[in-house]
């Protein structure tokens, strides 16, 4: 999701999006551990988006 879209969301929506990202990150880690991960760049994308959302949550509080 783009940063402009994330900035428009409320803190509750951001927390919900953060939970979704953390579930996705867990799934990607499990795929990597079992050797089933084909798109290795996805882990980096999810990790960075989690950092963006955490920064926005901290800024809105």
XYZ file of N, CA, C and O in Angstrom:
244
model
N 0.845 -1.166 0.000
C 0.000 0.000 0.000
C 0.893 1.231 0.000
O 1.928 1.270 0.653
N 0.476 2.250 -0.722
C 1.278 3.460 -0.823
C 1.188 4.285 0.453
O 0.212 4.208 1.206
N 2.206 5.085 0.672
C 2.282 5.906 1.880
C 1.141 6.915 1.948
O 0.609 7.178 3.029
N 0.712 7.459 0.807
C -0.400 8.418 0.796
C -1.672 7.765 1.324
O -2.431 8.376 2.085
N -1.908 6.537 0.916
C -3.101 5.822 1.369
C -3.007 5.501 2.855
O -4.005 5.557 3.571
N -1.806 5.147 3.319
C -1.637 4.825 4.729
C -1.855 6.051 5.612
O -2.409 5.942 6.700
N -1.431 7.216 5.154
C -1.579 8.437 5.950
C -3.032 8.826 6.138
O -3.378 9.459 7.134
N -3.896 8.458 5.202
C -5.314 8.798 5.282
C -6.072 7.904 6.254
O -7.181 8.241 6.657
N -5.492 6.775 6.636
C -6.204 5.828 7.486
C -6.153 6.246 8.954
O -5.234 6.921 9.396
N -7.164 5.781 9.698
C -7.214 6.056 11.132
C -6.260 5.100 11.860
O -5.836 4.091 11.298
N -5.928 5.410 13.110
C -5.043 4.511 13.872
C -5.600 3.087 14.003
O -4.826 2.121 13.961
N -6.914 2.945 14.130
C -7.494 1.608 14.228
C -7.324 0.838 12.922
O -7.024 -0.368 12.934
N -7.498 1.520 11.810
C -7.302 0.874 10.515
C -5.837 0.489 10.315
O -5.531 -0.565 9.763
N -4.934 1.341 10.782
C -3.509 1.033 10.669
C -3.139 -0.184 11.510
O -2.352 -1.025 11.075
N -3.715 -0.282 12.701
C -3.427 -1.440 13.551
C -3.953 -2.722 12.922
O -3.306 -3.766 12.996
N -5.101 -2.640 12.291
C -5.657 -3.793 11.592
C -4.763 -4.195 10.414
O -4.494 -5.382 10.204
N -4.293 -3.202 9.679
C -3.395 -3.473 8.551
C -2.077 -4.065 9.049
O -1.510 -4.960 8.422
N -1.609 -3.590 10.197
C -0.376 -4.106 10.786
C -0.521 -5.580 11.139
O 0.388 -6.374 10.893
N -1.662 -5.967 11.696
C -1.890 -7.375 12.019
C -1.886 -8.234 10.767
O -1.318 -9.332 10.759
N -2.491 -7.741 9.698
C -2.483 -8.469 8.426
C -1.058 -8.644 7.899
O -0.692 -9.716 7.417
N -0.274 -7.588 8.017
C 1.114 -7.664 7.552
C 1.929 -8.645 8.382
O 2.767 -9.379 7.842
N 1.690 -8.676 9.679
C 2.427 -9.593 10.535
C 2.053 -11.043 10.231
O 2.919 -11.923 10.256
N 0.787 -11.288 9.910
C 0.384 -12.637 9.498
C 1.055 -13.022 8.191
O 1.510 -14.159 8.020
N 1.124 -12.063 7.259
C 1.776 -12.323 5.985
C 3.265 -12.587 6.184
O 3.847 -13.482 5.557
N 3.897 -11.842 7.081
C 5.311 -12.029 7.365
C 5.557 -13.418 7.958
O 6.514 -14.099 7.585
N 4.697 -13.845 8.849
C 4.832 -15.176 9.443
C 4.712 -16.253 8.370
O 5.494 -17.207 8.336
N 3.740 -16.080 7.488
C 3.546 -17.042 6.410
C 4.777 -17.109 5.504
O 5.210 -18.203 5.114
N 5.341 -15.962 5.192
C 6.537 -15.938 4.350
C 7.727 -16.581 5.052
O 8.524 -17.283 4.417
N 7.846 -16.368 6.361
C 8.943 -16.998 7.103
C 8.808 -18.516 7.100
O 9.796 -19.240 6.967
N 7.577 -19.012 7.235
C 7.351 -20.457 7.211
C 7.653 -21.034 5.828
O 8.222 -22.120 5.708
N 7.282 -20.309 4.788
C 7.588 -20.758 3.433
C 9.096 -20.799 3.201
O 9.610 -21.721 2.561
N 9.800 -19.823 3.725
C 11.254 -19.789 3.571
C 11.903 -20.943 4.325
O 12.860 -21.558 3.842
N 11.379 -21.261 5.496
C 11.949 -22.332 6.305
C 11.756 -23.700 5.660
O 12.602 -24.585 5.804
N 10.648 -23.865 4.942
C 10.377 -25.153 4.314
C 10.867 -25.210 2.872
O 10.698 -26.223 2.203
N 11.449 -24.118 2.386
C 11.985 -24.097 1.036
C 10.942 -23.876 -0.041
O 11.192 -24.162 -1.209
N 9.780 -23.374 0.305
C 8.711 -23.164 -0.661
C 8.595 -21.718 -1.135
O 7.779 -21.419 -1.991
N 9.401 -20.843 -0.604
C 9.312 -19.424 -0.949
C 9.985 -19.175 -2.297
O 11.179 -19.440 -2.464
N 9.216 -18.693 -3.249
C 9.773 -18.428 -4.577
C 10.091 -16.953 -4.768
O 11.046 -16.615 -5.453
N 9.307 -16.067 -4.171
C 9.529 -14.625 -4.313
C 10.186 -14.097 -3.040
O 9.524 -13.612 -2.120
N 11.492 -14.200 -2.987
C 12.205 -13.829 -1.765
C 12.137 -12.341 -1.472
O 12.310 -11.926 -0.329
N 11.864 -11.512 -2.484
C 11.792 -10.071 -2.271
C 10.547 -9.672 -1.470
O 10.487 -8.570 -0.931
N 9.582 -10.547 -1.377
C 8.358 -10.245 -0.627
C 8.642 -10.051 0.860
O 7.999 -9.234 1.511
N 9.591 -10.796 1.421
C 9.898 -10.641 2.849
C 10.403 -9.235 3.140
O 10.027 -8.624 4.139
N 11.244 -8.714 2.257
C 11.774 -7.363 2.441
C 10.670 -6.322 2.316
O 10.605 -5.364 3.087
N 9.775 -6.503 1.331
C 8.676 -5.560 1.128
C 7.769 -5.509 2.350
O 7.407 -4.427 2.831
N 7.432 -6.681 2.900
C 6.538 -6.745 4.056
C 7.209 -6.130 5.279
O 6.587 -5.372 6.029
N 8.491 -6.428 5.462
C 9.212 -5.883 6.613
C 9.244 -4.358 6.565
O 9.039 -3.683 7.580
N 9.454 -3.796 5.388
C 9.503 -2.335 5.253
C 8.126 -1.712 5.443
O 8.009 -0.633 6.033
N 7.100 -2.390 4.956
C 5.761 -1.844 5.133
C 5.348 -1.884 6.604
O 4.688 -0.974 7.095
N 5.766 -2.923 7.321
C 5.500 -2.981 8.761
C 6.166 -1.789 9.450
O 5.567 -1.144 10.316
N 7.386 -1.477 9.065
C 8.096 -0.333 9.656
C 7.370 0.978 9.350
O 7.254 1.848 10.219
N 6.861 1.122 8.117
C 6.119 2.334 7.759
C 4.866 2.484 8.614
O 4.560 3.561 9.123
N 4.125 1.396 8.759
C 2.877 1.444 9.530
C 3.176 1.740 10.992
O 2.481 2.545 11.621
N 4.210 1.118 11.542
C 4.580 1.396 12.931
C 4.954 2.860 13.116
O 4.606 3.479 14.127
N 5.661 3.443 12.161
C 6.023 4.859 12.228
C 4.804 5.762 12.180
O 4.720 6.745 12.911
N 3.846 5.434 11.340
C 2.631 6.243 11.254
C 1.786 6.116 12.518
O 1.203 7.097 12.970
N 1.718 4.912 13.075
C 0.960 4.726 14.314
C 1.576 5.558 15.427
O 0.884 6.237 16.184
N 2.898 5.541 15.526
C 3.581 6.330 16.539
C 3.414 7.821 16.339
O 3.294 8.586 17.286
N 3.354 8.244 15.092
C 3.188 9.656 14.801
C 1.789 10.176 15.087
O 1.598 11.345 15.365
N 0.800 9.301 14.987
C -0.595 9.727 15.195
C -0.993 9.688 16.670
O -2.055 10.184 17.012
N -0.171 9.100 17.511
C -0.554 9.000 18.928
C -0.071 10.174 19.717
O 0.654 10.977 19.493
